[in-house]
Each structure stands twice: as C-alpha cells, then as structure tokens.
Amino acid sequence: MKSKHAERMLSGERTCIGQITKSAMFSLFSRSSRSDPASVDARFQAIYTKEWAWRQAQHLESDEDEVGIPSYLPRVDDKTQQERLAYWRDVIKQLDNIDPKTLSAKEQVNYGVYREQIEVFVAQQEFKDYEKPLNADTAFWSNQASIARQTFSKHDDYTNYIAQLKDVPRYFSEQMDNMRSGLKRGFTPPRITLIGRDSSIVSVVEAKTPEDTIYYEPFKSILGSIPAQEQANLRSKGLEVIRESVLPTYQKLLTFFRDEYFPNTREKLDAESLPNGRAYYLAKIREFTTEPLKAETIHKIGVDEIARIRAEMADTIKESGFKGDFNSFLDFLRTDPQFYAKTPEQLLKEAAWIAKEFDGVSDKYFGHLPRRRFAIKPVPDDEAPFYTSGRGGPGVYLVNTYDLPSRALYSLPALTLHEAAPGHAFQMPLVLEQKDNPPFRNAYISAYGEGWALYCEYLGKEMGMYHTPYDTFGMLSYQAWRAARLVVDTGIHSLGWTREQAQKYLHDNTALSAHEIETEVDRYIAWPGQSLSYYLGELAILKCRKKAEEALGDKFNIRAFHDAVLQTGSVPLPLLEKHIDEFINNGGKGPYPNEEH
C-alpha cells in the first residue's frame, strides 16, 4: 500500500485537500511557457519527492513499497507538530518559486493537487487540529484499535503489530497532553457529542482477560504457514504487551476522559465560537469543498435543493399509491415492519444481493473496472452504536447491523451504491491501480470522493437499481439528507442553530430514523465542514456531465465519461472540471484506449 489514506477512510480519519481558485486553475492548465518544462518539472518533482520522503520519516505515510502492518506509531507531541508546521511552510515558499504555467500538462495537475494538499496541512497545524483528536464519529484510540481488524498476511505483520502495541503508552500520552492543551483554550468537541463515546475505551478496560480485547484478535487465527512453536511465541508476546502496555494505558485514558476531559469540554456547538473560530470554519469549508464558498451561500444552495427534491419526493409518493400527506408517508416508512430486516444476517445478505446486481450492469456504465474485490462485513460491535449506516473502502463494505429498526431496506440500494460499488469500494482501488502517479496523489479528497459516491446513488435510477417507489424514495431521502447537510452544517456552525433545530430539519425532510438523525447531527456538530463535501461534490460532477452531454451530443458515451471522471483520482473540483473540458475537447474519447466505449 502506497499510502495510509485509504485505510484511514474506514475509521473516519479522512485526509481532505483544500480549495483552489478557478482563476488559478485556468493558469494551471495554460499550455504557454517561456521555460523548459522538463527542467521546471524536475524542480517541482524534487520538492514533492523530498517532502514525501520526509513524511515517511515522520511516520505520517507508509513507505511506498511497504505492504502490511507498520512497526511504528507517529510522534504527535506539540514540539513535533510545530516542526511539521515550519517544514510545510517552507514547502509553500518553494512552490511559490515555481510558475505552474511552465510545468508540463501532467505536472500542472500534480501541482494543483499537491499545493492544495500542503496548504491544508499548514492550516491544520496553524489551527492546532491535533489538539482535538476525536469527534462524535471517531477517535485516536478507535483508529488505533482498528489496526487489529486489518489483514495480517505475513510473519512481520505480527512482530510489527507487537512493536506498535509496546509504543501505545507513549502515543496515547502525547495525545492526552494535546487534548489537555485544547481544553485550556476551549478547543474541544461540544460535550453533547461525546456522551457515551467512552464505550470503546470501556470495552477494553472491562474485558475479562487480555484475550477478550479487540487487540488480541490478530492472534486468534495466526497464519498456518507460521510454525506452531512460533505461533505460540507470538501469542505469548501479544498477551504480555496487551497486559503490560495496552490495558494500563486504556485505564489511564478512561480516567482522563471521564474525570478530566469530558466534564470540561465546551458547551457551545458552533465552530465559530472556537478560538479564531470564524477563520477556522472558513478553512474547514475550503478543506472539505475545495471551493472558496461562504457559509451563507452554501446554506441557500441547500435550502433550494431541498425544495427541488421535495417535489420529486411528492411525485414518488403519488406513484406508490399511498394515501396521505408527506409526514404520514415518512411515519409509514419508519414504522412498517416490511421495510426492516429481521436479523443482521438478512441485512448483510440484502446488501450482498444489491452489490451483485450492480455487477450485472457495471459494464454498461463503466469501461474500466477495478481489479480488487470487496468483502461485506458488519460494523464491529464496540463501534456500531455511534457508527454510520455503512462505510466502504478498498476491500471492504461495512454494514451497520446495530439497532435493525433504524436500518431501512428501502435505503439499502442507495447506501450500497455509495459505499460499495460503484462508490467507495470501487473508486478507491482504481486510484491505487494508477502506478504512474506520485504517491501523494493517493490522498482522499472528500469533495471528489464523497461527491462521486453520492453521484453513484443518483446513477442508480438510471441503472435500474431501484425496483419500487419505496427504493426510489429511499434514494431521494438520501439525496435530501446530503442537501440538508448544507443547511444543517452551516446553520449550526455559522447561523446559530441548536442541536434540536438541526435534528428537526432532518426529521422533516428525510426518511432517516430517529437514531440515525441523532448520530448524524452529532457528527456534523463535532466535525465542522466535512458534511458539506458530499452534495457540493455531486453537483460538480452533474454539472460536468451536463456540459459534456450538451457539447458532445450523439458522441457522448456514458462509459467514457465515467472512466474520465475516475481516471483523475481525487482532485479538487475545479481541476476535475478542467479535466472534463479536455475530455470534451478530445471528442469524448475514453482515457483507456484498449477499453471499448
């Protein structure tokens, strides 16, 4: 694996690239140059190659050729964080000395992605995001525990894992020190969003034996190719390090969280009430949308889109034959047993059926398919109560089987298209297959990645994936859910909305269950800006498609268009728009010459 970004996706630790102005984009793609592109390319490549090697030395990224479980945990103390800030600021100065117009076409794209990546890193360090290493969705300790759920495929994975566990006391101590610094300046998640979030700590602390903790999971089924005596040795060392390093550290963490941190977290919800909060929220909008938008503008887009979607919902209700108003229909969907699985296994099998149904139509809409397959698994029990309905990435589609009356079957087709294929578990492996891109291009840009996955939900209607008006309404409810995020996120963080006001807005405009609404709103409160990426990203892709259809006419080919969008990997939205302009100028030809379009 070239990068940790794909693995972080499943634990919620997404790396998202910041905005870039459209005027800058036009200059990036200008072909005129007074300098030799080869020499300028070499200067630029030297900058990002050196910086990437530095990231690896900082243990912020895996070595390019490293596959498996790394043996290290990064340093996260304040001194190290300040050193990183100084380093990335210097990188920006170096980039300022390069005129992107003088780069080759390929490196212009790399420059556009890379510069925004570094600018986001600088902003994150300047605002000291590392002093808040948790939110309602995830936390540093749950990210650490998730390593135990990864695939161990060789002997070194076990020894490296043991080395990581030995370092847990140091790593957790530095994280807690950072959280104390955040407490002192009021830089914390709102207290309401952290209620019950210590359950994943408790599950380790209160385990009857070290073998009952999540951290022992890799040792329960050690590779058969490892000799029996060595297997016993690895289990013994694993038990020892869990007993002596992990368990005492988790006890300290639980005491710290309950007695020191949680009681002193802030009560206000909005990001703008944080230190330098107005600038902080603006930086988050730029990070997650890749566009220089104001909160008020985004809020209005959301309100307008909700009105449009509500009209489509009304037509779908009429098509279903239901007699009653909108709210009565929502109540019907939320309460009728026909719409809910009876067992976790049924929900998982329904998701698998939908995923295979997509396989049957995939070649009609995509010319180039990823080589990597994915498994469908339940969300782990210790994370499920506060986890989203599902989450996908390279190799896996996690389906939340907790609280089955909250997991509507009419929403499952849209969820599966988004998280599995052709969404995250489809798009991300395609990025990793592109070996000619520099490794920093494997970063996950939320506006692109989430925009694509939400577009896949919309595409499901065209692909014939929604078989009943209820399925279609589930898709529309999900579209309304993401449009409502534009209203709710900006409402909470900039316009003074309460938690109850945000919950009511989702309740009145979507078919989400009460449990999902509470979980989702707390995520938006604790993670400012992230929820804006989905719908704005989808709108950008739909805009690109409409432009291509109108420009190409009969030459427009949906498979070639999708291949072109996916070819770029994660890029800022303005760069995607310029890429589709080139696709149009090239006559709508697909990027893979050996694929039939």
XYZ file of C-alpha atoms in Angstrom:
597
model
C 0.000 0.000 0.000
C 1.423 3.347 -1.001
C -0.488 5.445 1.493
C -2.384 5.279 4.757
C -5.144 7.496 3.427
C -7.281 4.649 2.126
C -7.033 2.745 5.425
C -7.927 5.885 7.385
C -11.110 6.255 5.413
C -12.793 3.387 7.199
C -12.017 4.829 10.631
C -13.259 8.256 9.697
C -9.797 9.850 9.591
C -10.128 11.248 6.138
C -7.423 13.473 4.598
C -9.153 16.130 2.509
C -7.469 18.575 0.174
C -8.207 22.295 0.256
C -9.611 24.758 -2.232
C -8.027 26.342 -5.236
C -9.414 29.336 -7.086
C -10.758 28.914 -10.588
C -8.515 31.650 -11.920
C -5.555 29.671 -10.633
C -6.943 26.606 -12.358
C -7.001 28.341 -15.709
C -3.365 29.265 -15.244
C -2.532 25.700 -14.217
C -3.848 24.346 -17.486
C -2.326 27.046 -19.683
C -0.027 25.423 -22.202
C 2.065 28.528 -22.883
C 5.519 28.516 -21.336
C 8.719 30.511 -21.608
C 10.707 27.949 -19.649
C 11.777 24.429 -20.468
C 9.028 22.267 -18.959
C 11.443 19.401 -18.347
C 13.719 21.468 -16.109
C 10.812 23.045 -14.225
C 9.210 19.620 -13.856
C 12.437 18.331 -12.315
C 12.484 21.188 -9.757
C 8.891 20.535 -8.787
C 9.400 16.773 -8.624
C 12.410 17.295 -6.362
C 10.239 19.282 -3.940
C 7.462 16.730 -3.605
C 9.817 13.750 -3.654
C 11.849 15.184 -0.781
C 8.750 16.174 1.174
C 7.187 12.746 0.690
C 10.342 11.068 1.993
C 10.199 13.425 4.993
C 6.566 12.431 5.610
C 7.643 8.793 5.630
C 10.428 9.567 8.103
C 7.819 11.320 10.257
C 5.712 8.142 10.068
C 2.849 10.104 8.544
C 2.869 7.828 5.493
C 3.923 4.265 4.799
C 6.958 3.591 2.653
C 5.918 3.293 -0.981
C 6.900 -0.371 -1.156
C 5.723 -1.245 2.351
C 2.797 -3.645 2.456
C 1.207 -4.835 5.675
C 1.228 -3.661 9.283
C 3.835 -0.952 10.039
C 6.010 -1.266 13.138
C 5.617 2.313 14.312
C 3.286 4.954 15.641
C 3.939 8.600 14.770
C 5.030 11.237 17.233
C 2.199 13.674 17.892
C 3.620 15.897 20.647
C 3.382 19.680 20.317
C 7.092 20.194 19.592
C 6.951 17.748 16.691
C 3.752 19.362 15.421
C 5.369 22.789 15.364
C 8.348 21.382 13.478
C 5.950 19.981 10.898
C 4.278 23.364 10.538
C 7.638 25.026 9.891
C 8.571 22.353 7.336
C 5.322 22.672 5.353
C 5.501 26.458 5.416
C 8.928 26.185 3.820
C 7.491 23.858 1.160
C 4.922 26.538 0.296
C 7.751 29.047 -0.142
C 9.486 26.653 -2.517
C 6.292 26.181 -4.506
C 5.912 29.954 -4.743
C 9.131 29.985 -6.769
C 7.587 27.801 -9.470
C 5.241 29.225 -12.068
C 2.758 26.385 -12.669
C 2.214 27.578 -16.264
C 5.774 26.480 -17.038
C 5.175 22.871 -15.997
C 4.218 20.055 -18.345
C 0.492 19.267 -18.547
C 0.766 16.263 -16.215
C 2.791 18.115 -13.619
C 0.386 21.051 -13.727
C -2.294 18.695 -12.443
C 0.105 17.320 -9.827
C 0.938 20.867 -8.784
C -2.735 21.740 -8.373
C -3.329 18.714 -6.140
C -0.052 18.948 -4.229
C -0.121 22.646 -3.405
C -3.632 22.418 -2.018
C -2.645 19.340 -0.026
C 0.229 21.206 1.612
C -1.878 24.307 2.230
C -4.422 22.171 4.074
C -1.645 20.640 6.167
C -0.410 24.126 7.061
C -3.898 25.268 8.041
C -4.478 22.163 10.160
C -1.202 22.780 12.005
C -1.822 26.516 12.438
C -5.243 25.890 13.986
C -3.752 23.017 16.029
C -6.305 20.451 14.925
C -4.112 17.849 16.636
C -5.355 19.169 19.994
C -8.790 17.733 19.133
C -8.000 14.131 18.017
C -11.591 12.943 18.439
C -15.104 13.722 17.379
C -18.516 12.080 17.556
C -17.563 9.750 14.706
C -14.093 8.537 15.620
C -11.156 8.998 17.989
C -7.454 8.279 18.023
C -7.914 5.216 20.248
C -10.566 3.679 17.989
C -8.315 4.343 14.991
C -5.564 2.503 16.828
C -7.838 -0.414 17.691
C -8.936 -0.702 14.055
C -5.441 -1.934 13.158
C -6.353 -5.181 14.894
C -9.069 -5.695 12.278
C -6.726 -5.421 9.319
C -5.468 -8.429 7.367
C -2.239 -9.945 8.661
C -0.581 -11.764 5.776
C 3.000 -12.448 6.910
C 5.108 -13.065 9.993
C 6.400 -9.498 10.142
C 2.844 -8.190 10.468
C 2.617 -9.823 13.894
C 6.019 -8.647 15.124
C 5.348 -5.134 13.802
C 1.965 -5.130 15.489
C 3.551 -6.117 18.796
C 6.071 -3.273 18.374
C 3.156 -0.870 17.855
C 1.421 -2.076 20.997
C 4.577 -1.526 23.027
C 4.505 2.101 21.892
C 0.849 2.664 22.813
C 1.673 4.235 26.226
C 3.868 6.921 24.646
C 1.457 7.577 21.797
C -1.647 7.812 23.971
C 0.190 10.028 26.474
C 1.091 12.524 23.757
C -2.494 12.541 22.503
C -3.826 13.199 26.016
C -1.311 16.020 26.508
C -2.572 17.602 23.292
C -6.164 17.240 24.475
C -5.237 18.992 27.742
C -3.812 21.880 25.735
C -7.028 22.014 23.744
C -9.037 22.086 26.969
C -7.106 25.094 28.237
C -8.080 27.196 25.217
C -11.583 25.828 24.703
C -10.679 23.832 21.600
C -12.734 20.675 22.114
C -15.724 18.928 20.580
C -19.022 20.043 22.155
C -19.771 17.993 25.276
C -23.149 16.804 23.999
C -21.476 14.982 21.112
C -19.186 12.971 23.420
C -21.841 11.361 25.609
C -21.258 7.606 25.550
C -18.182 7.893 23.317
C -16.083 6.286 26.039
C -17.758 2.930 25.330
C -14.913 1.848 23.054
C -12.470 2.561 25.910
C -14.631 0.672 28.385
C -14.795 -2.371 26.106
C -11.021 -2.766 26.505
C -10.763 -1.812 30.187
C -13.563 -4.117 31.299
C -12.529 -7.113 29.202
C -12.294 -10.180 31.430
C -8.908 -11.183 30.034
C -6.415 -9.749 27.517
C -7.701 -12.378 25.087
C -11.133 -10.731 25.202
C -9.906 -7.358 23.949
C -10.023 -6.236 20.326
C -6.224 -6.051 20.413
C -5.876 -9.824 20.679
C -7.929 -10.542 17.551
C -4.924 -10.968 15.181
C -3.529 -13.726 17.406
C -6.702 -15.853 17.365
C -6.071 -17.123 13.852
C -2.376 -16.784 13.063
C -1.315 -17.789 9.560
C -0.999 -21.536 9.189
C 2.270 -21.070 7.302
C 3.925 -19.923 10.547
C 5.317 -22.884 12.560
C 3.292 -23.894 15.622
C 6.072 -23.031 18.085
C 6.430 -19.551 16.595
C 2.661 -19.092 16.707
C 2.746 -19.860 20.423
C 5.620 -17.424 20.873
C 3.735 -14.643 19.073
C 0.613 -15.244 21.176
C 2.663 -15.131 24.349
C 4.314 -11.851 23.386
C 0.969 -10.439 22.288
C -0.664 -11.285 25.619
C 2.266 -9.810 27.509
C 2.238 -6.486 25.678
C -1.560 -6.177 25.915
C -1.414 -6.915 29.657
C 1.559 -4.671 30.450
C 1.214 -1.816 27.940
C -2.269 -1.614 26.477
C -4.556 -2.322 29.431
C -2.891 0.095 31.911
C -2.838 2.788 29.219
C -6.539 2.337 28.497
C -7.291 2.609 32.215
C -5.414 5.932 32.306
C -7.289 7.069 29.209
C -10.665 6.197 30.734
C -9.856 8.080 33.943
C -8.634 11.065 31.949
C -11.687 11.084 29.681
C -14.251 10.752 32.464
C -12.675 12.844 35.211
C -10.671 15.491 33.380
C -11.654 15.865 29.753
C -15.373 15.262 29.311
C -16.573 17.452 32.249
C -14.572 20.423 30.955
C -15.375 20.283 27.242
C -17.222 23.240 25.772
C -20.995 23.507 25.735
C -21.373 25.711 22.652
C -21.941 23.883 19.374
C -20.730 26.229 16.661
C -17.241 26.181 15.161
C -17.238 29.963 15.056
C -17.193 30.031 18.878
C -13.838 28.211 18.885
C -10.599 30.214 19.158
C -10.331 32.246 15.938
C -13.489 30.353 15.049
C -14.691 32.319 12.039
C -11.398 31.785 10.230
C -11.322 28.170 11.400
C -14.734 27.376 9.926
C -13.862 29.109 6.669
C -10.706 26.972 6.483
C -12.786 23.842 7.029
C -15.220 24.845 4.287
C -12.279 25.251 1.929
C -10.694 21.981 3.051
C -13.797 19.888 2.530
C -15.356 21.560 -0.522
C -12.201 22.668 -2.417
C -14.142 25.839 -3.268
C -13.947 29.389 -1.767
C -17.578 29.467 -0.638
C -19.231 31.375 2.198
C -21.475 29.710 4.754
C -24.483 31.790 3.693
C -24.055 30.768 0.045
C -23.862 27.075 0.930
C -26.895 27.388 3.213
C -29.005 28.818 0.379
C -27.887 26.096 -2.053
C -29.078 23.534 0.469
C -32.463 25.185 1.008
C -33.050 25.438 -2.737
C -32.061 21.825 -3.375
C -34.308 20.558 -0.582
C -37.257 22.305 -2.242
C -36.416 20.679 -5.595
C -36.012 17.204 -4.090
C -39.234 17.525 -2.107
C -41.095 17.953 -5.385
C -39.592 14.679 -6.679
C -40.490 13.006 -3.400
C -44.115 14.090 -3.801
C -44.243 12.512 -7.259
C -42.770 9.275 -5.890
C -45.296 9.123 -3.050
C -48.073 9.513 -5.618
C -46.551 6.726 -7.698
C -46.546 4.410 -4.661
C -50.293 4.760 -4.254
C -50.030 5.931 -0.654
C -52.985 7.963 0.561
C -51.803 10.627 2.958
C -49.511 13.631 3.330
C -45.705 13.754 3.332
C -45.290 13.363 7.099
C -47.704 10.419 7.173
C -45.676 8.714 4.458
C -42.461 9.230 6.417
C -44.116 7.759 9.508
C -45.285 4.793 7.410
C -41.732 4.188 6.161
C -40.254 4.475 9.649
C -42.677 2.079 11.313
C -43.931 -0.566 8.871
C -42.128 -3.893 9.533
C -41.971 -4.739 5.809
C -39.154 -2.210 5.424
C -36.801 -3.682 8.037
C -34.645 -6.784 8.271
C -35.473 -9.305 10.975
C -31.870 -10.351 11.576
C -28.372 -8.932 10.998
C -27.728 -11.764 8.552
C -30.733 -10.747 6.449
C -29.459 -7.169 6.219
C -25.997 -8.347 5.165
C -27.440 -10.711 2.552
C -29.672 -7.976 1.131
C -26.608 -5.741 0.781
C -24.710 -8.561 -0.947
C -27.578 -9.126 -3.390
C -27.614 -5.435 -4.337
C -23.843 -5.404 -4.826
C -24.032 -8.411 -7.157
C -26.929 -6.829 -9.017
C -24.665 -3.885 -9.817
C -22.040 -6.297 -11.142
C -24.599 -7.400 -13.712
C -24.939 -3.899 -15.216
C -21.495 -2.465 -14.474
C -20.099 -2.937 -17.989
C -22.911 -0.822 -19.439
C -21.790 2.210 -17.448
C -18.042 1.700 -16.961
C -15.411 0.729 -19.488
C -12.655 0.158 -16.942
C -13.366 -1.856 -13.778
C -11.121 -2.204 -10.700
C -9.298 -5.479 -10.195
C -9.821 -5.543 -6.428
C -12.972 -7.131 -4.965
C -14.531 -6.271 -1.599
C -15.989 -8.164 1.348
C -19.236 -7.256 3.112
C -18.914 -7.279 6.910
C -20.874 -5.990 9.904
C -19.633 -2.915 11.758
C -17.789 -4.108 14.916
C -19.999 -4.191 17.998
C -17.916 -1.727 20.018
C -18.245 0.956 17.317
C -21.714 0.236 15.926
C -23.881 2.373 18.291
C -22.256 5.591 17.078
C -21.276 4.473 13.571
C -22.893 5.496 10.315
C -25.232 3.108 8.447
C -22.360 1.837 6.351
C -18.871 2.661 5.193
C -16.801 1.382 2.315
C -13.251 1.453 1.055
C -10.597 -0.727 -0.559
C -11.530 -4.338 0.065
C -14.495 -3.886 2.403
C -18.074 -2.636 2.723
C -19.117 -2.345 6.378
C -22.861 -2.571 7.059
C -24.197 -1.445 10.442
C -26.435 -4.180 11.843
C -26.914 -2.447 15.205
C -30.492 -1.369 16.001
C -32.143 -3.017 12.996
C -35.321 -0.852 13.232
C -33.056 2.044 12.220
C -31.676 0.315 9.080
C -34.349 0.677 6.412
C -34.218 -1.752 3.499
C -35.599 0.893 1.121
C -32.401 2.907 1.721
C -30.065 -0.060 1.286
C -29.724 0.142 -2.537
C -28.573 3.779 -2.346
C -26.298 3.027 0.617
C -24.690 0.094 -1.203
C -24.113 2.052 -4.408
C -22.487 4.817 -2.337
C -20.277 2.762 -0.030
C -19.564 -0.320 -2.146
C -19.796 -0.211 -5.941
C -19.559 1.919 -7.965
C -18.839 4.151 -4.947
C -16.000 3.999 -2.442
C -15.022 0.302 -2.677
C -14.926 0.723 -6.474
C -13.369 4.184 -6.885
C -10.597 3.936 -4.290
C -8.963 0.791 -5.703
C -8.920 2.440 -9.129
C -6.799 5.232 -7.654
C -4.357 2.744 -6.163
C -4.029 0.984 -9.536
C -2.621 4.094 -11.192
C 1.061 3.397 -10.656
C 2.352 6.341 -12.692
C 1.060 8.972 -10.261
C 3.283 10.228 -7.438
C 2.229 8.710 -4.082
C 0.735 11.923 -2.700
C -1.995 11.568 -5.356
C -3.418 8.646 -3.354
C -4.805 11.135 -0.831
C -8.560 11.137 -0.301
C -10.203 14.441 -1.242
C -13.641 14.469 0.337
C -15.365 16.738 -2.193
C -14.318 14.411 -5.011
C -14.672 11.057 -3.237
C -17.939 11.773 -1.459
C -19.274 13.678 -4.453
C -18.608 10.653 -6.654
C -20.233 8.249 -4.181
C -23.348 10.418 -3.904
C -23.489 10.688 -7.700
C -23.490 6.863 -7.741
C -26.710 6.909 -5.700
C -28.257 9.225 -8.307
C -26.928 6.978 -11.095
C -28.714 4.008 -9.540
C -32.023 5.152 -11.007
C -30.526 5.187 -14.494
C -29.003 1.752 -13.903
C -32.363 0.281 -12.848
C -31.266 -0.408 -9.270
C -34.427 0.950 -7.639
C -37.229 -1.531 -8.193
C -40.061 0.030 -6.205
C -41.240 3.571 -5.450
C -40.003 2.930 -1.897
C -36.459 2.251 -3.162
C -36.635 5.426 -5.243
C -37.880 7.380 -2.256
C -35.004 5.929 -0.216
C -32.593 7.313 -2.799
C -34.356 10.703 -2.789
C -34.319 10.701 1.004
C -30.562 10.149 0.887
C -30.207 12.979 -1.640
C -32.288 15.205 0.653
C -30.173 14.074 3.608
C -26.981 15.321 1.915
C -28.631 18.539 0.702
C -29.928 19.070 4.246
C -26.352 18.799 5.473
C -25.575 22.027 3.636
C -28.340 23.683 5.638
C -27.589 21.999 8.966
C -23.774 22.291 8.974
C -23.798 25.984 8.139
C -26.823 26.508 10.374
C -25.036 25.048 13.391
C -21.559 26.429 12.841
C -22.346 29.899 11.498
C -26.029 30.773 11.875
C -26.771 29.879 15.485
C -28.824 26.703 15.046
C -29.443 24.420 18.026
C -28.993 20.650 18.049
C -32.751 20.197 18.275
C -33.310 22.537 15.329
C -30.871 20.535 13.209
C -32.474 17.237 14.194
C -35.937 18.555 13.345
C -34.782 19.719 9.913
C -33.532 16.229 9.062
C -36.631 14.638 10.565
C -38.943 16.829 8.485
C -37.103 16.422 5.191
C -35.769 12.853 5.108
C -36.908 9.324 5.957
C -33.939 8.762 8.282
C -34.713 7.037 11.586
C -34.511 8.939 14.870
C -31.327 7.049 15.811
C -29.643 7.883 12.512
C -30.657 11.543 12.803
C -29.205 11.875 16.293
C -25.965 10.150 15.299
C -25.622 12.191 12.109
C -26.313 15.586 13.672
C -23.762 14.926 16.409
C -21.229 14.074 13.702
C -21.877 17.389 11.932
C -21.571 19.287 15.208
C -18.268 17.648 16.127
C -16.741 17.634 12.611
C -17.289 21.111 11.105
C -17.414 21.300 7.322
C -16.959 17.611 6.479
C -20.622 17.041 5.649
C -20.551 19.853 3.054
C -18.371 17.841 0.688
C -20.988 15.300 -0.427
C -23.678 17.313 -2.131
C -21.408 20.046 -3.483
C -19.204 17.340 -4.981
C -22.179 15.625 -6.601
C -23.413 18.924 -8.042
C -19.974 19.493 -9.606
C -20.000 16.032 -11.260
C -23.558 16.523 -12.532
C -22.515 19.902 -13.930
C -19.594 18.227 -15.736
C -21.865 15.553 -17.160
C -24.463 18.040 -18.404
C -21.739 20.099 -20.052
C -20.292 17.011 -21.757
C -23.704 15.795 -22.932
C -24.571 19.171 -24.426
C -21.175 19.662 -26.073
C -20.788 16.138 -27.464
C -24.370 15.366 -28.425
C -24.559 11.962 -30.117
C -20.851 11.408 -29.409
C -21.439 11.397 -25.648
C -20.709 7.969 -24.183
C -21.599 7.383 -20.533
C -18.902 4.725 -20.065
C -16.205 7.015 -21.449
C -17.435 9.892 -19.264
C -17.346 7.813 -16.089
C -13.902 6.480 -16.956
C -12.710 10.044 -17.472
C -14.041 11.171 -14.098
C -12.493 8.199 -12.309
C -9.188 8.464 -14.177
C -8.137 11.595 -12.297
C -8.301 10.069 -8.844
C -9.077 12.537 -6.077
C -8.594 16.101 -7.294
C -10.048 19.478 -6.272
C -13.347 20.100 -8.018
C -12.076 22.916 -10.261
C -9.362 20.552 -11.533
C -12.000 17.928 -12.280
C -13.972 20.472 -14.297
C -10.884 21.340 -16.361
C -10.191 17.645 -16.913
C -13.695 17.146 -18.313
C -13.170 20.188 -20.551
C -10.173 18.346 -22.011
C -12.296 15.188 -22.340
C -14.817 17.205 -24.362
C -12.107 18.822 -26.495
C -10.786 15.321 -27.214
C -14.130 14.349 -28.721
C -15.386 12.430 -25.666
C -12.904 9.594 -26.116
C -12.294 7.432 -23.053
C -8.927 7.543 -21.267
C -8.247 3.811 -21.768
C -7.533 3.084 -25.460
C -7.944 -0.682 -25.032
C -11.382 -0.385 -23.458
C -14.442 -0.428 -25.682
C -16.703 2.559 -25.243
